[in-house]
mmCIF file of C-alpha atoms and ligand atoms in Angstrom:
data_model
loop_
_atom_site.group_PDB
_atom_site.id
_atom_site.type_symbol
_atom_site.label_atom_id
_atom_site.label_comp_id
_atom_site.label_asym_id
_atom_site.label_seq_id
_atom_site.Cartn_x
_atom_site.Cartn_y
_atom_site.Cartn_z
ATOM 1 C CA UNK Y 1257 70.120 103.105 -26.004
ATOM 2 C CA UNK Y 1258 70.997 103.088 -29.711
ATOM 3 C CA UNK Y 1259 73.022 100.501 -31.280
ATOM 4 C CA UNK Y 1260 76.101 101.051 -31.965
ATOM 5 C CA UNK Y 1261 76.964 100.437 -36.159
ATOM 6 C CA UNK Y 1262 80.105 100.347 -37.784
ATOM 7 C CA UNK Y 1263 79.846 100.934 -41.341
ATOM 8 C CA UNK Y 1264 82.368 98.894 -44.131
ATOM 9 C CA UNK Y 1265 83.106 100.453 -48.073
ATOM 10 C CA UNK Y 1266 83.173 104.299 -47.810
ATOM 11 C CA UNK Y 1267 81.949 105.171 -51.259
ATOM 12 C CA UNK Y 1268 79.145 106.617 -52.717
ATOM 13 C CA UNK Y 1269 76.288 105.086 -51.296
ATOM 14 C CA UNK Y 1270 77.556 105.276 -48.202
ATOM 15 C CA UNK Y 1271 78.308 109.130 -48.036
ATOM 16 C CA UNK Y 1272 74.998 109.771 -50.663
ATOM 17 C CA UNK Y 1273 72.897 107.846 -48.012
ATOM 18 C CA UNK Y 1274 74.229 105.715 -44.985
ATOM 19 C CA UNK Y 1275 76.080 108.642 -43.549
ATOM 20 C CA UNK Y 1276 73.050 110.926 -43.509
ATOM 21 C CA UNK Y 1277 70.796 108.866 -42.376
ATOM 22 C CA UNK Y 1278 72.733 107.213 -39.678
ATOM 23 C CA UNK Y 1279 73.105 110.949 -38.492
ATOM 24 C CA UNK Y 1280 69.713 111.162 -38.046
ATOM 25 C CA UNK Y 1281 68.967 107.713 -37.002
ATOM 26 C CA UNK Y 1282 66.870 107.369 -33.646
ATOM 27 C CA UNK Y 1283 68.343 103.732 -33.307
ATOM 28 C CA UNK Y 1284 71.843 103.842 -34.756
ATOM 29 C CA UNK Y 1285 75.081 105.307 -33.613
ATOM 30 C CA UNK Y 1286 77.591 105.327 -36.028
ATOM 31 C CA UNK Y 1287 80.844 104.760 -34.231
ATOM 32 C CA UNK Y 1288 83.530 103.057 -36.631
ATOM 33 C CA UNK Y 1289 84.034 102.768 -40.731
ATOM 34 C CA UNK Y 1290 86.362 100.440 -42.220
ATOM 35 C CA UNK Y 1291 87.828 101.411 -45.600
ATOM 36 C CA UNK Y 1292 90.571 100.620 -47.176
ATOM 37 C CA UNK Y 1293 91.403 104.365 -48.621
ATOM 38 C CA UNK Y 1294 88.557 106.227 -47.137
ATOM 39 C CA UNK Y 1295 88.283 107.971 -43.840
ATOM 40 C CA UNK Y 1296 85.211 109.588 -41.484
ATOM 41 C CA UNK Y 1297 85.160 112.616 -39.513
ATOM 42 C CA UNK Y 1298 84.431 111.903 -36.061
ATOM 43 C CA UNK Y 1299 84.400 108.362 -36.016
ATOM 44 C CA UNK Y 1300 87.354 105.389 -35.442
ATOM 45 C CA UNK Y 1301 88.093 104.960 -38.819
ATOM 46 C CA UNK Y 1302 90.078 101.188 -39.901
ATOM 47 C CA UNK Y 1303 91.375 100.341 -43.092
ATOM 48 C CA UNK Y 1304 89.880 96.499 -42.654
ATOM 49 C CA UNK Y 1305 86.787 95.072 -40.806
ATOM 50 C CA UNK Y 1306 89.066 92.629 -38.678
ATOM 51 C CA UNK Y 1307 90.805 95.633 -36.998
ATOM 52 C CA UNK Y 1308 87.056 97.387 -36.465
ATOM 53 C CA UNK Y 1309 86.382 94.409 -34.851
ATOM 54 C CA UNK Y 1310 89.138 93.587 -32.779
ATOM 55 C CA UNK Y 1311 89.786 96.961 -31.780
ATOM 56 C CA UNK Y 1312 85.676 98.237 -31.050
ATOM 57 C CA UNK Y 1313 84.142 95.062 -29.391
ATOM 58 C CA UNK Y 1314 81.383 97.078 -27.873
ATOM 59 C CA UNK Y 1315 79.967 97.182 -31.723
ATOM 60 C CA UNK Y 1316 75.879 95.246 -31.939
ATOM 61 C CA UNK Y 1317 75.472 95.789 -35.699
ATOM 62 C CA UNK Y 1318 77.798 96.021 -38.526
ATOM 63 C CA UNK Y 1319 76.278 97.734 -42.318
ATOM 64 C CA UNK Y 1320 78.220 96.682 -45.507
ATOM 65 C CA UNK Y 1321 78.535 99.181 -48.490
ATOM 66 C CA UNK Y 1322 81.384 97.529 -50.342
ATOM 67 C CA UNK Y 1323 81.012 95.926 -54.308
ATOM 68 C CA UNK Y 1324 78.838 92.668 -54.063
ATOM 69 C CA UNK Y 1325 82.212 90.642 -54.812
ATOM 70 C CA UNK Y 1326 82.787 91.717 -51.209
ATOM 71 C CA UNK Y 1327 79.891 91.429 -49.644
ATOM 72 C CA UNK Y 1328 79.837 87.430 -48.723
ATOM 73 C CA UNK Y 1329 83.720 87.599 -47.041
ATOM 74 C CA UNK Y 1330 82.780 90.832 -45.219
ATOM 75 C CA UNK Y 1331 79.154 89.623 -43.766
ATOM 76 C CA UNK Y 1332 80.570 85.856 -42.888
ATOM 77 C CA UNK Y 1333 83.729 87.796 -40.477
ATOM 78 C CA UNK Y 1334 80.996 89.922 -39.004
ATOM 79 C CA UNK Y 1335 78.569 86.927 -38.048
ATOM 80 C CA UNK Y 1336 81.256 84.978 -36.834
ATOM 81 C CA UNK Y 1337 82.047 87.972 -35.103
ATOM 82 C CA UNK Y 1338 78.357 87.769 -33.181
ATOM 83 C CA UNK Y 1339 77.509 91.332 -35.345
ATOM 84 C CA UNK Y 1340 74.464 91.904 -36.520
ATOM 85 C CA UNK Y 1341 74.663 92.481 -40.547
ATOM 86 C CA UNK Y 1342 72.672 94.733 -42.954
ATOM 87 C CA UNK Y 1343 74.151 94.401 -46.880
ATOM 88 C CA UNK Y 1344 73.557 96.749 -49.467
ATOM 89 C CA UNK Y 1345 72.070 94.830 -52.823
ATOM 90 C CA UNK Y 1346 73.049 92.920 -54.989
ATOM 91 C CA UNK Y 1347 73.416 90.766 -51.765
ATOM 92 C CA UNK Y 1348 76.314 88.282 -52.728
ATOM 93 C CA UNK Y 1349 78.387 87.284 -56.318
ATOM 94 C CA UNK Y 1350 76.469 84.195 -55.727
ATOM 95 C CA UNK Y 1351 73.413 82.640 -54.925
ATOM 96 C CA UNK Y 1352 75.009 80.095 -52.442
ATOM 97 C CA UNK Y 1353 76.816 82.637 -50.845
ATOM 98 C CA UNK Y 1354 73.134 84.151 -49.659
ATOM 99 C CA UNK Y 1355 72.100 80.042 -48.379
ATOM 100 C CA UNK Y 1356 75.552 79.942 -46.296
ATOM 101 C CA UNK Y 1357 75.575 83.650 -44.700
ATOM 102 C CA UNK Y 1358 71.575 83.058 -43.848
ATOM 103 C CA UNK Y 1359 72.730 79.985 -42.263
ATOM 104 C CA UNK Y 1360 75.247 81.220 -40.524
ATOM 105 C CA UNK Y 1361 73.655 84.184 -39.037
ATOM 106 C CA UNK Y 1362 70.829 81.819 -37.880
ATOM 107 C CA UNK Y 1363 73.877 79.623 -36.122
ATOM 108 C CA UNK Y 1364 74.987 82.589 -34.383
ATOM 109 C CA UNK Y 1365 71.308 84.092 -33.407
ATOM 110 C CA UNK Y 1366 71.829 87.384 -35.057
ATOM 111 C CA UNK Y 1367 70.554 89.322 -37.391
ATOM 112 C CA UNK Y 1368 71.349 89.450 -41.498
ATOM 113 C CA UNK Y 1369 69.450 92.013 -43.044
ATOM 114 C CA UNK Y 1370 69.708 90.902 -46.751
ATOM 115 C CA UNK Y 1371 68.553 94.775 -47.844
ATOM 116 C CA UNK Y 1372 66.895 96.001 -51.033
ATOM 117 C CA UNK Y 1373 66.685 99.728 -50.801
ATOM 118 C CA UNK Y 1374 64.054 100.007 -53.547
ATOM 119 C CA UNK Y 1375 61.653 98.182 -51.972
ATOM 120 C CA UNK Y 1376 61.305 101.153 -49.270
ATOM 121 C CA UNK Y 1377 60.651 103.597 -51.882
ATOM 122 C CA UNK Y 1378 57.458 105.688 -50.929
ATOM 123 C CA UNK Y 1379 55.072 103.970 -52.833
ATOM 124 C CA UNK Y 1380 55.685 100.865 -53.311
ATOM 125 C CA UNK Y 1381 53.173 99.818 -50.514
ATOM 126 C CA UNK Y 1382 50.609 101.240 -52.358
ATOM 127 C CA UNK Y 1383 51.414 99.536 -55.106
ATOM 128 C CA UNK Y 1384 51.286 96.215 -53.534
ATOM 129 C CA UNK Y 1385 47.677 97.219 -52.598
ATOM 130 C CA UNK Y 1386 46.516 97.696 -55.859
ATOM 131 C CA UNK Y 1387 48.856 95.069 -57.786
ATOM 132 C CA UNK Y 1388 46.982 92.291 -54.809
ATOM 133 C CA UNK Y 1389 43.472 93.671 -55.479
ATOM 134 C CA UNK Y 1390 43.103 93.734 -59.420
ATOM 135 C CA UNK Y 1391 43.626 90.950 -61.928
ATOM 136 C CA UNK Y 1392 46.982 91.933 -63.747
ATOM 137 C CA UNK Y 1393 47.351 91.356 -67.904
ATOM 138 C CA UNK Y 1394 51.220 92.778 -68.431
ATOM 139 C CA UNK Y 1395 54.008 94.509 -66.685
ATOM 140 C CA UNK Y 1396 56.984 96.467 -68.233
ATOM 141 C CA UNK Y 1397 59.825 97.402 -66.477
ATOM 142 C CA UNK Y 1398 62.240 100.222 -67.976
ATOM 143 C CA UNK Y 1399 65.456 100.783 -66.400
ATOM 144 C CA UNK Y 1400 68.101 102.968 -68.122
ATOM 145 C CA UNK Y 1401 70.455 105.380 -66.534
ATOM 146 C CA UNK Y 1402 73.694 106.495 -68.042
ATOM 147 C CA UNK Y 1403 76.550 104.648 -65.998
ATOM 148 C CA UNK Y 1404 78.964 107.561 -66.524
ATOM 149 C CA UNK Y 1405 76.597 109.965 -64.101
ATOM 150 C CA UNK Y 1406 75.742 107.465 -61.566
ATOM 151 C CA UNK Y 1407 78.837 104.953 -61.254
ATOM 152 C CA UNK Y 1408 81.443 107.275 -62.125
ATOM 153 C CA UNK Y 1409 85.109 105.012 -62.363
ATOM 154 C CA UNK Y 1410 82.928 101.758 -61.587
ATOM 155 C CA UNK Y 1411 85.538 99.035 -62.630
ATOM 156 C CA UNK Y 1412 83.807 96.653 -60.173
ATOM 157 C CA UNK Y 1413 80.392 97.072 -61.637
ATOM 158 C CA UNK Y 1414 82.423 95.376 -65.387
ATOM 159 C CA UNK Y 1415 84.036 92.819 -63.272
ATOM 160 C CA UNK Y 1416 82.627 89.106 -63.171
ATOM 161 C CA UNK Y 1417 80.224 89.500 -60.292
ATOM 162 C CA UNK Y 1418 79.753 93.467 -60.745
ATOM 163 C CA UNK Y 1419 76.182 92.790 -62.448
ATOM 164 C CA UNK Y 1420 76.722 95.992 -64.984
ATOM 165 C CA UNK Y 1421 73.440 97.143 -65.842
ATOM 166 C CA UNK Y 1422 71.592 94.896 -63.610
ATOM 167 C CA UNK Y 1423 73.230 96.774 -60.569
ATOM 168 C CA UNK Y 1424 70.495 98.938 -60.687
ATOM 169 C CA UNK Y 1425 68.432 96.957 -62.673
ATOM 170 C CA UNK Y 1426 67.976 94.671 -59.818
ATOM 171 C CA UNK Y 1427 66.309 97.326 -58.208
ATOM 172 C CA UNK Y 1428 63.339 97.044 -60.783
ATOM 173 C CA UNK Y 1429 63.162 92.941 -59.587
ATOM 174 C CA UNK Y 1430 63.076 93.878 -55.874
ATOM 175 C CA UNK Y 1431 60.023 95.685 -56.412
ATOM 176 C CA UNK Y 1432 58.636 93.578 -58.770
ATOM 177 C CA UNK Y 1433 58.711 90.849 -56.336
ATOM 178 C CA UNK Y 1434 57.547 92.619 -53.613
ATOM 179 C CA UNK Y 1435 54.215 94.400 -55.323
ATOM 180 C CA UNK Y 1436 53.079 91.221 -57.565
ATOM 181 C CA UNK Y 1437 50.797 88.981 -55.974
ATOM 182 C CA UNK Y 1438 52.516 85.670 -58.241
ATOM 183 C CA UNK Y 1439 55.879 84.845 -58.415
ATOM 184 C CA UNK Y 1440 57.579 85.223 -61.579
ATOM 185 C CA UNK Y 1441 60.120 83.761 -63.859
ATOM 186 C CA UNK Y 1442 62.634 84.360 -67.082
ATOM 187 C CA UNK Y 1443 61.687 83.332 -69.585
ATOM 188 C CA UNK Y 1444 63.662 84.791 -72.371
ATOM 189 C CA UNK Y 1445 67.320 87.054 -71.850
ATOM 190 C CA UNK Y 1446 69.418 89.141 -74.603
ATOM 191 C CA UNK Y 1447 72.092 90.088 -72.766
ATOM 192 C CA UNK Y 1448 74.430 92.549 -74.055
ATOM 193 C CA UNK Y 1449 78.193 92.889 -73.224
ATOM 194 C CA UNK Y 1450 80.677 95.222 -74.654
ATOM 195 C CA UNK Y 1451 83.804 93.451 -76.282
ATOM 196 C CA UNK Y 1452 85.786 94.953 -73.758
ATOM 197 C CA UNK Y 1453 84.081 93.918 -70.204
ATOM 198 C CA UNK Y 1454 83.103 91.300 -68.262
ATOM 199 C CA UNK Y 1455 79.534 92.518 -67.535
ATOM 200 C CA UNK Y 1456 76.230 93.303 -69.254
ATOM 201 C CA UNK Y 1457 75.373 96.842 -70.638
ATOM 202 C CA UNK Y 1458 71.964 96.336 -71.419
ATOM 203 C CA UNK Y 1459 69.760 93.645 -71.087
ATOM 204 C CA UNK Y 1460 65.986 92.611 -71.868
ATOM 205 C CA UNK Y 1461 64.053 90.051 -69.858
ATOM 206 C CA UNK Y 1462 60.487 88.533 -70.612
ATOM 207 C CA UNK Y 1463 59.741 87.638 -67.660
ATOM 208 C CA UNK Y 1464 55.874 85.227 -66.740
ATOM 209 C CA UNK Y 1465 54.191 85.561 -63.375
ATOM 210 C CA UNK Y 1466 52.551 81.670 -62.175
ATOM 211 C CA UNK Y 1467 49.392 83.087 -63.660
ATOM 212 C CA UNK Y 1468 50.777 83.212 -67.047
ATOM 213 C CA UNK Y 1469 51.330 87.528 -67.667
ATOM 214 C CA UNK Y 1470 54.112 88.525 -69.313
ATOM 215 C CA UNK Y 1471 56.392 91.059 -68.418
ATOM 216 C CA UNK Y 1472 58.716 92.838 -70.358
ATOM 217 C CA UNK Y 1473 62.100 94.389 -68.968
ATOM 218 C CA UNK Y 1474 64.392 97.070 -70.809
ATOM 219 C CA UNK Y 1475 67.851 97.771 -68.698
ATOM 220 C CA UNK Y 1476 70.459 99.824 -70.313
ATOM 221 C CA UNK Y 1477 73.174 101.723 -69.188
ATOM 222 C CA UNK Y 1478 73.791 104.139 -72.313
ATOM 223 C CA UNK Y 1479 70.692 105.908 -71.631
ATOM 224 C CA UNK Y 1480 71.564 109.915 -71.917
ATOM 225 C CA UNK Y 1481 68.942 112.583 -71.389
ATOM 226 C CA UNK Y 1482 65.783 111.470 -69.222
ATOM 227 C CA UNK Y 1483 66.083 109.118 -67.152
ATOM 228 C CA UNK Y 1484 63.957 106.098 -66.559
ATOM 229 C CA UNK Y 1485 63.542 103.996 -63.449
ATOM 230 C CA UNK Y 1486 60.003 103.403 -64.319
ATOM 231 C CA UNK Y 1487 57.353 99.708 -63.099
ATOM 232 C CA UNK Y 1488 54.316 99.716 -65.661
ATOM 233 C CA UNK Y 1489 51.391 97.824 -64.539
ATOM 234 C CA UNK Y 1490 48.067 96.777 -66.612
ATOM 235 C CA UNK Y 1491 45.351 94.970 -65.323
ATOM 236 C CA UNK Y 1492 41.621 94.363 -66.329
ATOM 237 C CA UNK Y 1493 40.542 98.007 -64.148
ATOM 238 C CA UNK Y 1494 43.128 100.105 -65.089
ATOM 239 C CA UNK Y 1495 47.007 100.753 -64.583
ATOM 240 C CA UNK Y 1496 49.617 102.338 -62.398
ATOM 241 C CA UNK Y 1497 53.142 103.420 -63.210
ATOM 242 C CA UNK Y 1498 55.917 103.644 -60.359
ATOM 243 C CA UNK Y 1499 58.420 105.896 -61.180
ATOM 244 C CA UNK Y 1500 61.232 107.501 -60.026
ATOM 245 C CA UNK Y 1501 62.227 104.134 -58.646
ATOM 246 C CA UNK Y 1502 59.463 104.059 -56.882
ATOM 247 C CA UNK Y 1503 59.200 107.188 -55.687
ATOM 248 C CA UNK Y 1504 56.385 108.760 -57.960
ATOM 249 C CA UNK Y 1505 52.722 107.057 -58.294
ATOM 250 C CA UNK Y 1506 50.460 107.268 -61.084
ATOM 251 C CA UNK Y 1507 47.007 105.540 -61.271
ATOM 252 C CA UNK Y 1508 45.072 105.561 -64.053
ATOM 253 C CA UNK Y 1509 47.170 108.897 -65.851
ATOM 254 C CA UNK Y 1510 46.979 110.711 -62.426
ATOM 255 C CA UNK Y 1511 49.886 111.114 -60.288
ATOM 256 C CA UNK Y 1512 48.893 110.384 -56.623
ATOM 257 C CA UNK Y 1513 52.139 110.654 -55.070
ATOM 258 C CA UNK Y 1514 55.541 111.777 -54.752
ATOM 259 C CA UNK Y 1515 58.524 111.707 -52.748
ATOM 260 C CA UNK Y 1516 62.414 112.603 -52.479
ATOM 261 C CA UNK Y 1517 63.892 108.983 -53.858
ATOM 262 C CA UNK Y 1518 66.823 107.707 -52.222
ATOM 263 C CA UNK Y 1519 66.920 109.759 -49.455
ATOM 264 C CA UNK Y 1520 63.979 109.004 -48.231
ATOM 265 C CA UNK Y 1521 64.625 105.368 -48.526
ATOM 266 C CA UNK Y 1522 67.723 104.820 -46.416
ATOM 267 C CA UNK Y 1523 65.946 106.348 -43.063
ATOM 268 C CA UNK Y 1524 63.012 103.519 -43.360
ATOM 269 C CA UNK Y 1525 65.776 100.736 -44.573
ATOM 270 C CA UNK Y 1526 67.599 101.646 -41.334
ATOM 271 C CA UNK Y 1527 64.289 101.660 -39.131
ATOM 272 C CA UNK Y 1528 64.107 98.370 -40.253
ATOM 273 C CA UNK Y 1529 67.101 96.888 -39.736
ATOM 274 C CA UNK Y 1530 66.756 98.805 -36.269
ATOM 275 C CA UNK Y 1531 63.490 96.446 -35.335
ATOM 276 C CA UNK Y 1532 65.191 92.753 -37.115
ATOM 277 C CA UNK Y 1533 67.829 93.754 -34.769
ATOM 278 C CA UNK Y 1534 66.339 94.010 -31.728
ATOM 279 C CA UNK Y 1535 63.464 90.760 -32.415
ATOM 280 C CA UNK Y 1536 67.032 89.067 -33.720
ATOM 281 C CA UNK Y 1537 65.693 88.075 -36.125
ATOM 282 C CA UNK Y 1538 66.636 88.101 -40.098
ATOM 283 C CA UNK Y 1539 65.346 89.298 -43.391
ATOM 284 C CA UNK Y 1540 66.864 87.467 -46.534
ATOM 285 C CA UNK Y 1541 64.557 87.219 -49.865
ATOM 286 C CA UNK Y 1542 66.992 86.837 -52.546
ATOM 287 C CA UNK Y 1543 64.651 86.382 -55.459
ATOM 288 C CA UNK Y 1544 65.450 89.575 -57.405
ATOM 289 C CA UNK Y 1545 68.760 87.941 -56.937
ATOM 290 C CA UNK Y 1546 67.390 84.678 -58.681
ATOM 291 C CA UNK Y 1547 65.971 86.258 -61.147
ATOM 292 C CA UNK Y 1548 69.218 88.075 -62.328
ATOM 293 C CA UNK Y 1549 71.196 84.310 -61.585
ATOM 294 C CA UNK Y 1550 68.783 82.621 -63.809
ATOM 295 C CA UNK Y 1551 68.708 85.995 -66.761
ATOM 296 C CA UNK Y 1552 73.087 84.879 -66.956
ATOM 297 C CA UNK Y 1553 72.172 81.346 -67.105
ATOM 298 C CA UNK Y 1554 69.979 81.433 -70.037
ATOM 299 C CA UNK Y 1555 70.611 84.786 -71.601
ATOM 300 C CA UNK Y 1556 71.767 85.014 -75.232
ATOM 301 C CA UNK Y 1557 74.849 86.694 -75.714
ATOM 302 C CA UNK Y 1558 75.582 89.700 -77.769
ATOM 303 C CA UNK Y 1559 78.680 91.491 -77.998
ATOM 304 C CA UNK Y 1560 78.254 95.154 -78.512
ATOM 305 C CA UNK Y 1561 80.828 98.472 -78.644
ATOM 306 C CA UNK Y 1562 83.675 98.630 -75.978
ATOM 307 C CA UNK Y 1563 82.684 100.559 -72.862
ATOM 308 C CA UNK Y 1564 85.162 102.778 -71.903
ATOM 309 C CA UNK Y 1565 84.358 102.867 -67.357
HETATM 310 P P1 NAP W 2124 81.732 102.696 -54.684
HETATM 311 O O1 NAP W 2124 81.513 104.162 -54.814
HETATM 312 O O2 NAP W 2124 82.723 102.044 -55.575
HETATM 313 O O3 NAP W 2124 82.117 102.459 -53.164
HETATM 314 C C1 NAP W 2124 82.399 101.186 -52.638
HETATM 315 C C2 NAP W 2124 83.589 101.306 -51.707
HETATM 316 O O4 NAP W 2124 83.903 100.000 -51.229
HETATM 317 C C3 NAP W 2124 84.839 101.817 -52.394
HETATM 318 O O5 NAP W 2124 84.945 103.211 -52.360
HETATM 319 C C4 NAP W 2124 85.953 101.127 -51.631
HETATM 320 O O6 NAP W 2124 86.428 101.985 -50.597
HETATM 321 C C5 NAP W 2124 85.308 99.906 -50.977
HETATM 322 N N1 NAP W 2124 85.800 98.640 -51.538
HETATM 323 C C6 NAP W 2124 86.166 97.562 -50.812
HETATM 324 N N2 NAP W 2124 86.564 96.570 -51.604
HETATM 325 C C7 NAP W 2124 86.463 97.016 -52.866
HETATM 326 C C8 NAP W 2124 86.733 96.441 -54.130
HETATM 327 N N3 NAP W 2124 87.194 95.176 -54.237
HETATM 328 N N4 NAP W 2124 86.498 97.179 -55.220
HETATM 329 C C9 NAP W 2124 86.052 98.437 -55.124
HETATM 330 N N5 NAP W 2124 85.773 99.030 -53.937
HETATM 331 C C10 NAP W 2124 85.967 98.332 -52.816
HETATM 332 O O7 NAP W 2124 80.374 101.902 -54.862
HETATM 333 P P2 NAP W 2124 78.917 102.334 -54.397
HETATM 334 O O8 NAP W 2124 78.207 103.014 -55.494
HETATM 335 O O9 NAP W 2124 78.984 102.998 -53.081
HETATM 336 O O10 NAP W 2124 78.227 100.899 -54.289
HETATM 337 C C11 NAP W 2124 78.526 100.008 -53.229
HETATM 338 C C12 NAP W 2124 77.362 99.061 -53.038
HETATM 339 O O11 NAP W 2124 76.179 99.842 -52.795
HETATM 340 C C13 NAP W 2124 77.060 98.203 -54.272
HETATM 341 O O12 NAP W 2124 76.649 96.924 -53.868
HETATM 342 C C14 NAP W 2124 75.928 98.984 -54.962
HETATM 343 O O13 NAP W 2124 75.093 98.162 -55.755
HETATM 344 C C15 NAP W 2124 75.187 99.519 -53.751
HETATM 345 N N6 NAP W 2124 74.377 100.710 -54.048
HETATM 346 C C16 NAP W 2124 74.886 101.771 -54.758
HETATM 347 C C17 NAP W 2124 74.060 102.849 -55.060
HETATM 348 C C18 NAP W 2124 74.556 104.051 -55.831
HETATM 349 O O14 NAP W 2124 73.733 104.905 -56.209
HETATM 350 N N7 NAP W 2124 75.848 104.220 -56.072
HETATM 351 C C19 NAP W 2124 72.728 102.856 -54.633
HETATM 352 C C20 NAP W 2124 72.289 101.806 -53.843
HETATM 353 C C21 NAP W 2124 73.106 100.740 -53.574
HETATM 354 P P3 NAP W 2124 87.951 101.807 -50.128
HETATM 355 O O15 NAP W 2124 88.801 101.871 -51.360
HETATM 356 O O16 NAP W 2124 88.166 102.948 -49.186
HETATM 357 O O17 NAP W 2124 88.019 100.463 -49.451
#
């Protein structure tokens, strides 16, 4: 029998990629969506989670697509709730607010699936397997989409705990973290914020696995033209570039594979959270998260042009 999901924060991700691949899900139903302004065909639509709860008991699982300054208030009502959570990324606002939902959903024996979409990008597997199996020398990360195309009337992404340009640029740390065989730190931050928001438009990271290579990280959110979602890395026999988010592999100058992107990241993200659910057990790796924490705290500041959202 499938479980039965409601889904909370009907914006884009969720119509772009919940919605279609819930339809097609072999192990969700979606029965409910609570939004304060935005409504589902077909489905008991709620403009809060409390009334979705109250008012559907018979929901197992419970999928949060709201801003991250959401996220930790919407995920604690749903453990306490006995639900079974899956969160978009960035995960929280704050990195205690990750320690005290992991907690709780460990009190309550359910399931938090702490999500990073990127990291079920087609090829980043096979980029672990080569990343683990050579001896890497540098990295480069370059991340730079324009804002106005793919967050179109944003204001939570300029808003303390929005993240600007590391709301996608997390992305780039998820699967950083997941392919490199060392853990890695910040070194260095320039962090730029217009005069007008509360945010980051751009930012570059130097960033040094345990083993002492350096990686270097471009976001920015004025990019126009091409687009770049793009993982360099160099080791001592050769180098491989995921790009396309993750979605494109090239080894050595030859491209050796290529999918769809998003959507074919949100049917494996759900299979996933399908099987946590059903072992009960939970997922939570909040080091991208970390990594953008520790960027803020020692980040230099600039102040650059006012962003108009
Ligand atoms: P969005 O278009 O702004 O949608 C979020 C929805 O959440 C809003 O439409 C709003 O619906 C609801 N909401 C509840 N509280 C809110 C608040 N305080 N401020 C604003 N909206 C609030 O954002 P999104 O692009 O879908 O992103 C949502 C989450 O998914 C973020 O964590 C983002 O990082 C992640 N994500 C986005 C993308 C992408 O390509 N856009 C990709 C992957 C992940 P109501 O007004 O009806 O309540």
């Amino acid at each position: 029998m499938k479980l039965k999901l409601g889904l909370v924060g009907i914006g884009k991700i969720a119509r772009d990629q919940h919605i279609p691949a819930l339809e097609k899900s072999p192990d969700f139903e979606l029965v409910a969506c609570a939004s304060r302004n935005a409504r589902v065909d077909g489905v008991a639509n709620f403009t809060d989670l409390e009334s979705m709860l109250a008012q559907v008991p018979q929901l197992d699982c419970v999928s949060i697509c709201t801003p991250p300054q959401t996220h930790f208030a919407a995920a604690l009502v749903a453990l306490r709730a006995g639900k079974h959570v899956m969160l978009e990324k960035p995960p929280a606002a704050t990195t205690r607010q990750i320690a005290l939902l992991a907690d709780q959903a460990a009190q309550r024996g359910c399931t938090l699936f702490q999500s990073w979409h990127s990291r079920f990008a087609a090829s980043v597997d096979a980029a672990r397997e080569w990343a683990r199996t050579r001896t890497l020398t540098g990295a480069r990360i370059v991340w730079k989409e324009d804002v106005h195309h793919w967050h179109p009337g944003q204001q939570w992404i300029w808003e303390p705990g929005g993240f600007g340009v590391f709301d996608p640029g997390i992305n780039a740390l998820s699967i950083l973290t997941e392919v490199l065989a060392h853990e890695v730190c910040v070194e260095t931050a320039t962090l730029s914020f217009p005069e007008n928001q509360q945010a980051p438009i751009a930012a570059e990271l130097r960033l040094r696995t345990e083993a002492g290579v350096a990686v270097d990280a471009e976001f920015d959110f004025r990019q126009k033209g091409d687009q770049s979602w793009d993982i360099e890395l160099h080791s001592t026999t050769g180098s491989l570039k995921l790009s396309q988010g993750g979605a494109t592999l090239t080894v050595d100058g030859q491209v050796v594979a290529a999918d769809q992107g998003l959507a074919g990241e949100y049917p494996r993200l759900y299979s996933r959270f399908a099987s946590l659910c059903v072992a009960k057990r939970s997922e939570v790796d909040w080091r991208p998260f970390q990594l953008v924490a520790d960027a803020f705290l020692i980040g230099e500041r600039r102040i650059v042009a006012p962003h108009q959202v």
